[in-house]
PDB file of N, CA and C in Angstrom:
ATOM      1  N   MET A   1      79.110  98.976  93.673  1.00 47.00           N
ATOM      2  CA  MET A   1      79.960 100.096  94.074  1.00 47.00           C
ATOM      3  C   MET A   1      79.680 101.280  93.143  1.00 47.00           C
ATOM      4  N   SER A   2      79.382 102.406  93.714  1.00 53.00           N
ATOM      5  CA  SER A   2      79.091 103.576  92.887  1.00 53.00           C
ATOM      6  C   SER A   2      80.376 104.284  92.497  1.00 53.00           C
ATOM      7  N   GLN A   3      80.279 105.160  91.532  1.00 51.00           N
ATOM      8  CA  GLN A   3      81.465 105.855  91.034  1.00 51.00           C
ATOM      9  C   GLN A   3      82.133 106.674  92.140  1.00 51.00           C
ATOM     10  N   THR A   4      81.338 107.177  93.110  1.00 70.00           N
ATOM     11  CA  THR A   4      81.924 108.003  94.170  1.00 70.00           C
ATOM     12  C   THR A   4      82.758 107.181  95.142  1.00 70.00           C
ATOM     13  N   ASP A   5      82.626 105.835  95.096  1.00 92.00           N
ATOM     14  CA  ASP A   5      83.400 104.981  95.979  1.00 92.00           C
ATOM     15  C   ASP A   5      84.796 104.694  95.431  1.00 92.00           C
ATOM     16  N   THR A   6      85.030 105.040  94.158  1.00 95.00           N
ATOM     17  CA  THR A   6      86.328 104.779  93.553  1.00 95.00           C
ATOM     18  C   THR A   6      87.027 106.083  93.221  1.00 95.00           C
ATOM     19  N   CYS A   7      88.335 105.989  93.036  1.00 96.00           N
ATOM     20  CA  CYS A   7      89.167 107.163  92.764  1.00 96.00           C
ATOM     21  C   CYS A   7      88.707 107.887  91.499  1.00 96.00           C
ATOM     22  N   GLY A   8      88.610 107.134  90.398  1.00 95.00           N
ATOM     23  CA  GLY A   8      88.158 107.735  89.145  1.00 95.00           C
ATOM     24  C   GLY A   8      89.204 108.554  88.423  1.00 95.00           C
ATOM     25  N   GLY A   9      90.424 108.639  88.972  1.00 94.00           N
ATOM     26  CA  GLY A   9      91.480 109.384  88.305  1.00 94.00           C
ATOM     27  C   GLY A   9      91.910 108.689  87.025  1.00 94.00           C
ATOM     28  N   SER A  10      92.157 109.465  85.989  1.00 95.00           N
ATOM     29  CA  SER A  10      92.551 108.857  84.721  1.00 95.00           C
ATOM     30  C   SER A  10      94.036 109.075  84.461  1.00 95.00           C
ATOM     31  N   PHE A  11      94.626 108.124  83.750  1.00 93.00           N
ATOM     32  CA  PHE A  11      96.033 108.228  83.388  1.00 93.00           C
ATOM     33  C   PHE A  11      96.211 107.615  82.019  1.00 93.00           C
ATOM     34  N   ALA A  12      97.190 108.129  81.280  1.00 90.00           N
ATOM     35  CA  ALA A  12      97.368 107.728  79.891  1.00 90.00           C
ATOM     36  C   ALA A  12      98.725 107.083  79.681  1.00 90.00           C
ATOM     37  N   ASN A  13      98.756 106.140  78.740  1.00 87.00           N
ATOM     38  CA  ASN A  13      99.994 105.513  78.298  1.00 87.00           C
ATOM     39  C   ASN A  13      99.959 105.569  76.779  1.00 87.00           C
ATOM     40  N   GLY A  14     100.619 106.551  76.212  1.00 85.00           N
ATOM     41  CA  GLY A  14     100.498 106.764  74.772  1.00 85.00           C
ATOM     42  C   GLY A  14      99.075 107.203  74.466  1.00 85.00           C
ATOM     43  N   GLU A  15      98.379 106.448  73.625  1.00 88.00           N
ATOM     44  CA  GLU A  15      97.009 106.804  73.280  1.00 88.00           C
ATOM     45  C   GLU A  15      95.993 106.037  74.107  1.00 88.00           C
ATOM     46  N   GLU A  16      96.460 105.112  74.966  1.00 92.00           N
ATOM     47  CA  GLU A  16      95.545 104.356  75.816  1.00 92.00           C
ATOM     48  C   GLU A  16      95.244 105.151  77.079  1.00 92.00           C
ATOM     49  N   LEU A  17      93.968 105.182  77.455  1.00 95.00           N
ATOM     50  CA  LEU A  17      93.552 105.901  78.660  1.00 95.00           C
ATOM     51  C   LEU A  17      92.997 104.896  79.656  1.00 95.00           C
ATOM     52  N   PHE A  18      93.443 104.993  80.901  1.00 96.00           N
ATOM     53  CA  PHE A  18      92.995 104.105  81.960  1.00 96.00           C
ATOM     54  C   PHE A  18      92.332 104.941  83.045  1.00 96.00           C
ATOM     55  N   VAL A  19      91.407 104.342  83.774  1.00 97.00           N
ATOM     56  CA  VAL A  19      90.728 105.036  84.871  1.00 97.00           C
ATOM     57  C   VAL A  19      90.935 104.235  86.145  1.00 97.00           C
ATOM     58  N   CYS A  20      91.404 104.906  87.177  1.00 97.00           N
ATOM     59  CA  CYS A  20      91.702 104.237  88.440  1.00 97.00           C
ATOM     60  C   CYS A  20      90.430 103.685  89.073  1.00 97.00           C
ATOM     61  N   ASP A  21      90.493 102.412  89.458  1.00 96.00           N
ATOM     62  CA  ASP A  21      89.344 101.708  90.024  1.00 96.00           C
ATOM     63  C   ASP A  21      89.523 101.438  91.519  1.00 96.00           C
ATOM     64  N   ARG A  22      90.564 102.020  92.118  1.00 96.00           N
ATOM     65  CA  ARG A  22      90.820 101.787  93.543  1.00 96.00           C
ATOM     66  C   ARG A  22      89.837 102.563  94.405  1.00 96.00           C
ATOM     67  N   ASP A  23      89.725 102.143  95.661  1.00 96.00           N
ATOM     68  CA  ASP A  23      88.851 102.849  96.594  1.00 96.00           C
ATOM     69  C   ASP A  23      89.265 104.310  96.680  1.00 96.00           C
ATOM     70  N   ASN A  24      88.289 105.159  96.936  1.00 95.00           N
ATOM     71  CA  ASN A  24      88.532 106.595  96.938  1.00 95.00           C
ATOM     72  C   ASN A  24      89.143 107.045  98.268  1.00 95.00           C
ATOM     73  N   ASP A  25      90.332 106.530  98.576  1.00 94.00           N
ATOM     74  CA  ASP A  25      91.098 107.004  99.713  1.00 94.00           C
ATOM     75  C   ASP A  25      92.492 107.358  99.205  1.00 94.00           C
ATOM     76  N   ARG A  26      93.340 107.864 100.071  1.00 94.00           N
ATOM     77  CA  ARG A  26      94.659 108.320  99.627  1.00 94.00           C
ATOM     78  C   ARG A  26      95.508 107.139  99.188  1.00 94.00           C
ATOM     79  N   HIS A  27      96.059 107.235  97.986  1.00 96.00           N
ATOM     80  CA  HIS A  27      96.953 106.193  97.480  1.00 96.00           C
ATOM     81  C   HIS A  27      97.910 106.803  96.467  1.00 96.00           C
ATOM     82  N   LEU A  28      99.096 106.217  96.372  1.00 95.00           N
ATOM     83  CA  LEU A  28     100.107 106.717  95.448  1.00 95.00           C
ATOM     84  C   LEU A  28     100.053 105.989  94.120  1.00 95.00           C
ATOM     85  N   VAL A  29      99.693 104.707  94.165  1.00 97.00           N
ATOM     86  CA  VAL A  29      99.653 103.900  92.948  1.00 97.00           C
ATOM     87  C   VAL A  29      98.212 103.752  92.496  1.00 97.00           C
ATOM     88  N   HIS A  30      97.915 104.275  91.318  1.00 97.00           N
ATOM     89  CA  HIS A  30      96.574 104.116  90.744  1.00 97.00           C
ATOM     90  C   HIS A  30      96.517 102.788  90.003  1.00 97.00           C
ATOM     91  N   ARG A  31      95.342 102.150  90.016  1.00 97.00           N
ATOM     92  CA  ARG A  31      95.193 100.854  89.345  1.00 97.00           C
ATOM     93  C   ARG A  31      93.804 100.761  88.722  1.00 97.00           C
ATOM     94  N   ASP A  32      93.741 100.314  87.470  1.00 96.00           N
ATOM     95  CA  ASP A  32      92.438 100.157  86.830  1.00 96.00           C
ATOM     96  C   ASP A  32      91.964  98.718  86.964  1.00 96.00           C
ATOM     97  N   ALA A  33      90.772  98.439  86.444  1.00 95.00           N
ATOM     98  CA  ALA A  33      90.142  97.132  86.620  1.00 95.00           C
ATOM     99  C   ALA A  33      90.941  96.005  85.979  1.00 95.00           C
ATOM    100  N   SER A  34      91.740  96.300  84.960  1.00 94.00           N
ATOM    101  CA  SER A  34      92.515  95.254  84.282  1.00 94.00           C
ATOM    102  C   SER A  34      93.841  94.960  84.978  1.00 94.00           C
ATOM    103  N   GLY A  35      94.162  95.727  86.019  1.00 95.00           N
ATOM    104  CA  GLY A  35      95.410  95.504  86.751  1.00 95.00           C
ATOM    105  C   GLY A  35      96.549  96.398  86.315  1.00 95.00           C
ATOM    106  N   THR A  36      96.312  97.277  85.352  1.00 96.00           N
ATOM    107  CA  THR A  36      97.332  98.241  84.938  1.00 96.00           C
ATOM    108  C   THR A  36      97.528  99.260  86.054  1.00 96.00           C
ATOM    109  N   THR A  37      98.773  99.534  86.413  1.00 97.00           N
ATOM    110  CA  THR A  37      99.052 100.483  87.480  1.00 97.00           C
ATOM    111  C   THR A  37      99.766 101.714  86.930  1.00 97.00           C
ATOM    112  N   ALA A  38      99.664 102.805  87.671  1.00 96.00           N
ATOM    113  CA  ALA A  38     100.337 104.036  87.272  1.00 96.00           C
ATOM    114  C   ALA A  38     100.750 104.825  88.497  1.00 96.00           C
ATOM    115  N   VAL A  39     101.930 105.413  88.424  1.00 96.00           N
ATOM    116  CA  VAL A  39     102.440 106.289  89.470  1.00 96.00           C
ATOM    117  C   VAL A  39     102.700 107.641  88.837  1.00 96.00           C
ATOM    118  N   LYS A  40     102.198 108.696  89.475  1.00 92.00           N
ATOM    119  CA  LYS A  40     102.412 110.041  88.936  1.00 92.00           C
ATOM    120  C   LYS A  40     103.867 110.440  89.124  1.00 92.00           C
ATOM    121  N   VAL A  41     104.497 110.841  88.038  1.00 92.00           N
ATOM    122  CA  VAL A  41     105.880 111.303  88.062  1.00 92.00           C
ATOM    123  C   VAL A  41     105.924 112.658  87.362  1.00 92.00           C
ATOM    124  N   PRO A  42     106.992 113.427  87.551  1.00 93.00           N
ATOM    125  CA  PRO A  42     107.076 114.713  86.854  1.00 93.00           C
ATOM    126  C   PRO A  42     106.898 114.535  85.349  1.00 93.00           C
ATOM    127  N   GLY A  43     105.947 115.233  84.786  1.00 89.00           N
ATOM    128  CA  GLY A  43     105.709 115.172  83.349  1.00 89.00           C
ATOM    129  C   GLY A  43     104.685 114.144  82.913  1.00 89.00           C
ATOM    130  N   GLY A  44     104.122 113.381  83.844  1.00 88.00           N
ATOM    131  CA  GLY A  44     103.099 112.422  83.441  1.00 88.00           C
ATOM    132  C   GLY A  44     102.979 111.259  84.393  1.00 88.00           C
ATOM    133  N   PHE A  45     102.791 110.064  83.838  1.00 91.00           N
ATOM    134  CA  PHE A  45     102.601 108.862  84.653  1.00 91.00           C
ATOM    135  C   PHE A  45     103.563 107.765  84.205  1.00 91.00           C
ATOM    136  N   LEU A  46     104.012 106.978  85.169  1.00 94.00           N
ATOM    137  CA  LEU A  46     104.783 105.775  84.887  1.00 94.00           C
ATOM    138  C   LEU A  46     103.784 104.618  84.919  1.00 94.00           C
ATOM    139  N   VAL A  47     103.490 104.040  83.745  1.00 94.00           N
ATOM    140  CA  VAL A  47     102.434 103.040  83.617  1.00 94.00           C
ATOM    141  C   VAL A  47     103.043 101.655  83.481  1.00 94.00           C
ATOM    142  N   SER A  48     102.495 100.709  84.220  1.00 95.00           N
ATOM    143  CA  SER A  48     102.962  99.327  84.172  1.00 95.00           C
ATOM    144  C   SER A  48     101.772  98.409  83.957  1.00 95.00           C
ATOM    145  N   LYS A  49     101.790  97.682  82.820  1.00 93.00           N
ATOM    146  CA  LYS A  49     100.709  96.744  82.531  1.00 93.00           C
ATOM    147  C   LYS A  49     101.024  95.392  83.162  1.00 93.00           C
ATOM    148  N   PRO A  50      99.984  94.643  83.546  1.00 92.00           N
ATOM    149  CA  PRO A  50     100.238  93.307  84.100  1.00 92.00           C
ATOM    150  C   PRO A  50     100.889  92.406  83.066  1.00 92.00           C
ATOM    151  N   LYS A  51     101.793  91.548  83.509  1.00 88.00           N
ATOM    152  CA  LYS A  51     102.469  90.643  82.592  1.00 88.00           C
ATOM    153  C   LYS A  51     101.504  89.557  82.135  1.00 88.00           C
ATOM    154  N   ARG A  52     101.634  89.164  80.886  1.00 80.00           N
ATOM    155  CA  ARG A  52     100.805  88.082  80.375  1.00 80.00           C
ATOM    156  C   ARG A  52     101.340  86.752  80.881  1.00 80.00           C
ATOM    157  N   ALA A  53     100.421  85.858  81.169  1.00 74.00           N
ATOM    158  CA  ALA A  53     100.824  84.541  81.696  1.00 74.00           C
ATOM    159  C   ALA A  53     101.461  83.695  80.611  1.00 74.00           C
TER     160      ALA A  53
END
């Protein structure tokens, strides 16, 4: 999969930076390869990391 096939949008949680790995179509929830998700909210992003097993 080439970079143009994915969203590529970046979002930050404190000093950690994540890059959205979802298909490059319209979506509200961004998700990176590790499963961390983010929703754009006023003033930034609401980031949710996957729970540890």
